[in-house]
Short mmCIF file of C-alpha atoms in Angstrom, two decimals:
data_model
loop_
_atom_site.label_atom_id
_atom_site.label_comp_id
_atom_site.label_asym_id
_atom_site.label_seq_id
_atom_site.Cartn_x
_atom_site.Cartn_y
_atom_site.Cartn_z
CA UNK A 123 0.00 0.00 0.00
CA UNK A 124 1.23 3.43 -0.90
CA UNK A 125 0.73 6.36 1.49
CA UNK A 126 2.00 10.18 0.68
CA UNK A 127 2.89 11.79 3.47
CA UNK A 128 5.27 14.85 2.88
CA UNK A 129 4.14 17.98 2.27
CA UNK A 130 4.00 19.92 -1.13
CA UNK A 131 5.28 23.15 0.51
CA UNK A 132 8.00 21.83 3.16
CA UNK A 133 8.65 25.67 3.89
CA UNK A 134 5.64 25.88 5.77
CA UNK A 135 5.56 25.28 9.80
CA UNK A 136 2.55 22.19 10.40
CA UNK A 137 0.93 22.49 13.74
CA UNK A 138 -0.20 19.29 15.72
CA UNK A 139 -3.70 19.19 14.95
CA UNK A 140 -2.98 19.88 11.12
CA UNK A 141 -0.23 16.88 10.96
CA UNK A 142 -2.81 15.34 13.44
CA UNK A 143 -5.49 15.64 10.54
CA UNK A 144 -3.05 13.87 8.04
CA UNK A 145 -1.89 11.41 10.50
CA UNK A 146 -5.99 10.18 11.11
CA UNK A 147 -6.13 9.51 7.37
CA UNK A 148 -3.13 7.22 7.06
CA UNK A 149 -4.01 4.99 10.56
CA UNK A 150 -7.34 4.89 8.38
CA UNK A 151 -6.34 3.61 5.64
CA UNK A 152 -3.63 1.20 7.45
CA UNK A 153 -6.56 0.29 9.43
CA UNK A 154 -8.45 -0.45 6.23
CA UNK A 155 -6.00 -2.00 4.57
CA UNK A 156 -5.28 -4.63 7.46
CA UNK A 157 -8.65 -5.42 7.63
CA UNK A 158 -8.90 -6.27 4.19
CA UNK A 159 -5.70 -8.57 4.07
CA UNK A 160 -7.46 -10.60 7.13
CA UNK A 161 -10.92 -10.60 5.00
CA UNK A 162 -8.64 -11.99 1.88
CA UNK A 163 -7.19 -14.31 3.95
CA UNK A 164 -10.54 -16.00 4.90
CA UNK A 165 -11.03 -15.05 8.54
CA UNK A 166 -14.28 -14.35 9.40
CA UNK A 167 -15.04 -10.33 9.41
CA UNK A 168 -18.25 -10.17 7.78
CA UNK A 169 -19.51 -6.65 7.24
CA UNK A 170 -21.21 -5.99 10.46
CA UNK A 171 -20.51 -5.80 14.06
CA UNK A 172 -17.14 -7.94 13.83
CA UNK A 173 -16.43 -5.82 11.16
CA UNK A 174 -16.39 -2.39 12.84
CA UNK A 175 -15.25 -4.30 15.80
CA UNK A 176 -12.46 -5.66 14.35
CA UNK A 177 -11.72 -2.37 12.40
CA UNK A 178 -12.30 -0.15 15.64
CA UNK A 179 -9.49 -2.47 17.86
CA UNK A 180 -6.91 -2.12 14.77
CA UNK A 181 -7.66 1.78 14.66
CA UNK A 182 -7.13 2.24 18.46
CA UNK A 183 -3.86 0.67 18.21
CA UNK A 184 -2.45 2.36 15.56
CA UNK A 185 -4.03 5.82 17.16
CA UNK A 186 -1.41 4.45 20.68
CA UNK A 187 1.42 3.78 18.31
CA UNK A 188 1.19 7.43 16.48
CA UNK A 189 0.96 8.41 20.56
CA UNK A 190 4.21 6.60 21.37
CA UNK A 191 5.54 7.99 18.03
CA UNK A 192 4.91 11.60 18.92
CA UNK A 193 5.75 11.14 22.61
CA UNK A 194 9.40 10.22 21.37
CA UNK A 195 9.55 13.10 18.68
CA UNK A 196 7.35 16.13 19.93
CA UNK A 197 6.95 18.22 23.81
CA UNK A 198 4.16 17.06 26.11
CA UNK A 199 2.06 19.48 25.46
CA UNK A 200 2.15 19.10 21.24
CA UNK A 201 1.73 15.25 22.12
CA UNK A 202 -1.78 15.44 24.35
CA UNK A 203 -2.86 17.49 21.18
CA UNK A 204 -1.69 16.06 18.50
CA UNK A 205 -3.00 12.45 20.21
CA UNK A 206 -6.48 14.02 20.78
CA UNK A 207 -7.25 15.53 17.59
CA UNK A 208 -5.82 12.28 15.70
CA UNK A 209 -8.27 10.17 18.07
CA UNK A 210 -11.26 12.64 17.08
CA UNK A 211 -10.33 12.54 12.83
CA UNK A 212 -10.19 8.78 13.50
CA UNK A 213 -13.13 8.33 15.32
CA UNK A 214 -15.34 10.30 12.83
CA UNK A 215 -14.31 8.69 9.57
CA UNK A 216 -15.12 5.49 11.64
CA UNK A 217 -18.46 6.61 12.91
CA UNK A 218 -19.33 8.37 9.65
CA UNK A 219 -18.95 4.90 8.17
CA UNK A 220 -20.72 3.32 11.12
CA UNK A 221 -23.75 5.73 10.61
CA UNK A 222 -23.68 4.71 6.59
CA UNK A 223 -23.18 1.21 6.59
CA UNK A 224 -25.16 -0.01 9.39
CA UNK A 225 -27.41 2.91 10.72
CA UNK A 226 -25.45 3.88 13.90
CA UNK A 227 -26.11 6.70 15.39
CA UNK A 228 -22.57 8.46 14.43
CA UNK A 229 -21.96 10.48 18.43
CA UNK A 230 -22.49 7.55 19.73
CA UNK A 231 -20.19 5.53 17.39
CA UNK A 232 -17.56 8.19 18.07
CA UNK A 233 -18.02 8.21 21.97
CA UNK A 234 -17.70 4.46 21.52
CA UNK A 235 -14.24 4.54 19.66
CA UNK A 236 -12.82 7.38 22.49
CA UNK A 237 -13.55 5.36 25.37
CA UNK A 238 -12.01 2.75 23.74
CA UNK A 239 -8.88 4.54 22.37
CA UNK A 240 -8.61 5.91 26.58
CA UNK A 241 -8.87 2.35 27.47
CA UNK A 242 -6.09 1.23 25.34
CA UNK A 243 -3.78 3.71 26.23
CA UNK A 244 -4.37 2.48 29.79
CA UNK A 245 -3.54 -0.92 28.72
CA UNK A 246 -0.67 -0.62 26.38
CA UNK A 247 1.25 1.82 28.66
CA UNK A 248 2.79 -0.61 30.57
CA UNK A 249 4.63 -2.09 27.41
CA UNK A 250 8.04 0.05 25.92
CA UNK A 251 8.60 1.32 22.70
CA UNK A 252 11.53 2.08 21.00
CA UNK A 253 12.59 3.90 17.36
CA UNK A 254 12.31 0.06 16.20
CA UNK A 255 8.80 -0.19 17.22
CA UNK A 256 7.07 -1.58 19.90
CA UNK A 257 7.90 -4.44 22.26
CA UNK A 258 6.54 -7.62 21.79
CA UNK A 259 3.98 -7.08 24.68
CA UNK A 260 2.45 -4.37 22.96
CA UNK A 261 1.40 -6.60 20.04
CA UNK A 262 1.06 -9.63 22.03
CA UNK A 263 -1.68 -7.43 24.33
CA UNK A 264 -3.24 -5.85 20.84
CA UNK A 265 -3.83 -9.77 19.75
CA UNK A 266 -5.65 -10.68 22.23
CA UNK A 267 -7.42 -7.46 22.16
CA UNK A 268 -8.46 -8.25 18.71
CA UNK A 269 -8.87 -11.63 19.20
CA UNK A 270 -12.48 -10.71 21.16
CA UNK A 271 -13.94 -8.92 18.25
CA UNK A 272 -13.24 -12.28 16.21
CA UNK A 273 -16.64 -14.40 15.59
CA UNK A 274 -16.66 -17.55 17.59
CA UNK A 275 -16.67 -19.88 14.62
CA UNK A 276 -13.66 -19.96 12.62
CA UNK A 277 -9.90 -20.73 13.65
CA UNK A 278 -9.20 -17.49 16.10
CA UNK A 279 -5.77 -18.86 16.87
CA UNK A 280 -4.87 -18.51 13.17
CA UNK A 281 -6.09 -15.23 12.96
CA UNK A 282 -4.44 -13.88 15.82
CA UNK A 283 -0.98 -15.23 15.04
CA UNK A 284 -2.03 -13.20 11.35
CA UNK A 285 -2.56 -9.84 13.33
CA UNK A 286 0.59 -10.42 15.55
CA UNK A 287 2.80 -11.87 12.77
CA UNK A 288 2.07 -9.63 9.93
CA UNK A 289 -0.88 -7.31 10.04
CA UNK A 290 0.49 -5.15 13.60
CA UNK A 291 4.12 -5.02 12.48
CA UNK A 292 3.42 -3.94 8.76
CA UNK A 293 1.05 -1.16 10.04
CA UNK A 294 3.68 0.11 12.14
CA UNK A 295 6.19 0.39 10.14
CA UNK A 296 3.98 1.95 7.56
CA UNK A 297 2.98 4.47 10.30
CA UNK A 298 6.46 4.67 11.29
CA UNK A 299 7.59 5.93 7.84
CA UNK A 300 4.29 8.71 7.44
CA UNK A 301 4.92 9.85 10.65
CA UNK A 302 8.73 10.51 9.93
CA UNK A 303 7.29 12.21 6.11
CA UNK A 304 4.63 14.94 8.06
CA UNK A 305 7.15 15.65 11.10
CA UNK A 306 9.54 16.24 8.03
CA UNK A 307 12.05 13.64 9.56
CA UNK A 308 12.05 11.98 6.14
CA UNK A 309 14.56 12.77 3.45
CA UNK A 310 12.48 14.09 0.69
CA UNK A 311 12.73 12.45 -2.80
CA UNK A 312 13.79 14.74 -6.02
CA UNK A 313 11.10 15.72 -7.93
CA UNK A 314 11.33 14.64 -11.53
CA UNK A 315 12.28 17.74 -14.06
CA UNK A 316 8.80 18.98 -16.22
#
């Protein structure tokens, strides 16, 4: 999957809620993408509750890894609201899609996904992260996290090791790399001559 994320104009100074606004759309479409590769694969997300349940957990994580990202890059202060107004982007587009798809009423959809991005962070923040990523706690915890939005019938086991394996790592690394592009930590590449 390919994801832009430098700016056109590099001259201009990017507050936290505007990088915050690009950052949402990328952990979307991550989010999307990883929940697509599990559907491909056969595990059982039909569109649905597991679905947005499924998508919802993978979102939440990726919102605490874009936290720990900006924790190690940014002040305390550009963190908190960066992390909130990535959380809010995030959990629009979901309920927005919630609303469409299913009928959900979207505030609550969106309170829903906040309370559950809060409880994360409570959870994950006993695990470490480093420049290469999280620890394997982290991932181990989001797996098992995950693995309760997984329908009963099916092979969960299989699924989980997926997420754990593959699914967690590649998102973060994707992240990993946007986050470097809109914090303009990224080298930029040459434009090609008109």
């Amino acid at each position: 999957m390919r994801i832009k994320s430098q700016w056109f104009r590099e001259d201009a100074q990017k507050g936290a809620t505007e990088i915050a606004s690009a950052a949402a759309f990328i952990v979307w479409r991550i989010g999307k993408n990883a929940l697509e590769n599990m559907r491909k694969a056969g595990y059982g997300l039909p569109p649905g509750a597991p679905y947005f349940a499924f998508l919802a957990e993978f979102l939440a994580f990726l919102v605490a890894a874009a936290d720990r990202i900006a924790y190690a890059k940014r002040d305390a202060g550009w963190r908190v609201e960066f992390t909130t107004a990535t959380a809010n982007h995030v959990g629009e587009t979901l309920a927005g899609n919630e609303a469409d798809l299913l009928g959900a009423d979207p505030a609550e959809s969106k309170r829903r996904f906040i309370a559950l991005v809060n409880q994360r962070a409570a959870d994950y923040a006993d695990y470490g992260w480093s420049d290469a990523g999280p620890e394997y706690g982290f991932i181990r915890g989001f797996g098992h996290f995950v693995s309760e939005t997984l329908p009963e019938a099916g092979d969960r086991s299989w699924a989980i090791s997926q997420v754990i394996e593959v699914e967690a790592p590649e998102g973060v690394e994707m992240l990993q790399k946007a986050m470097a592009g809109l914090l303009g930590e990224a080298p930029r590449r040459k434009r090609r001559a008109a």
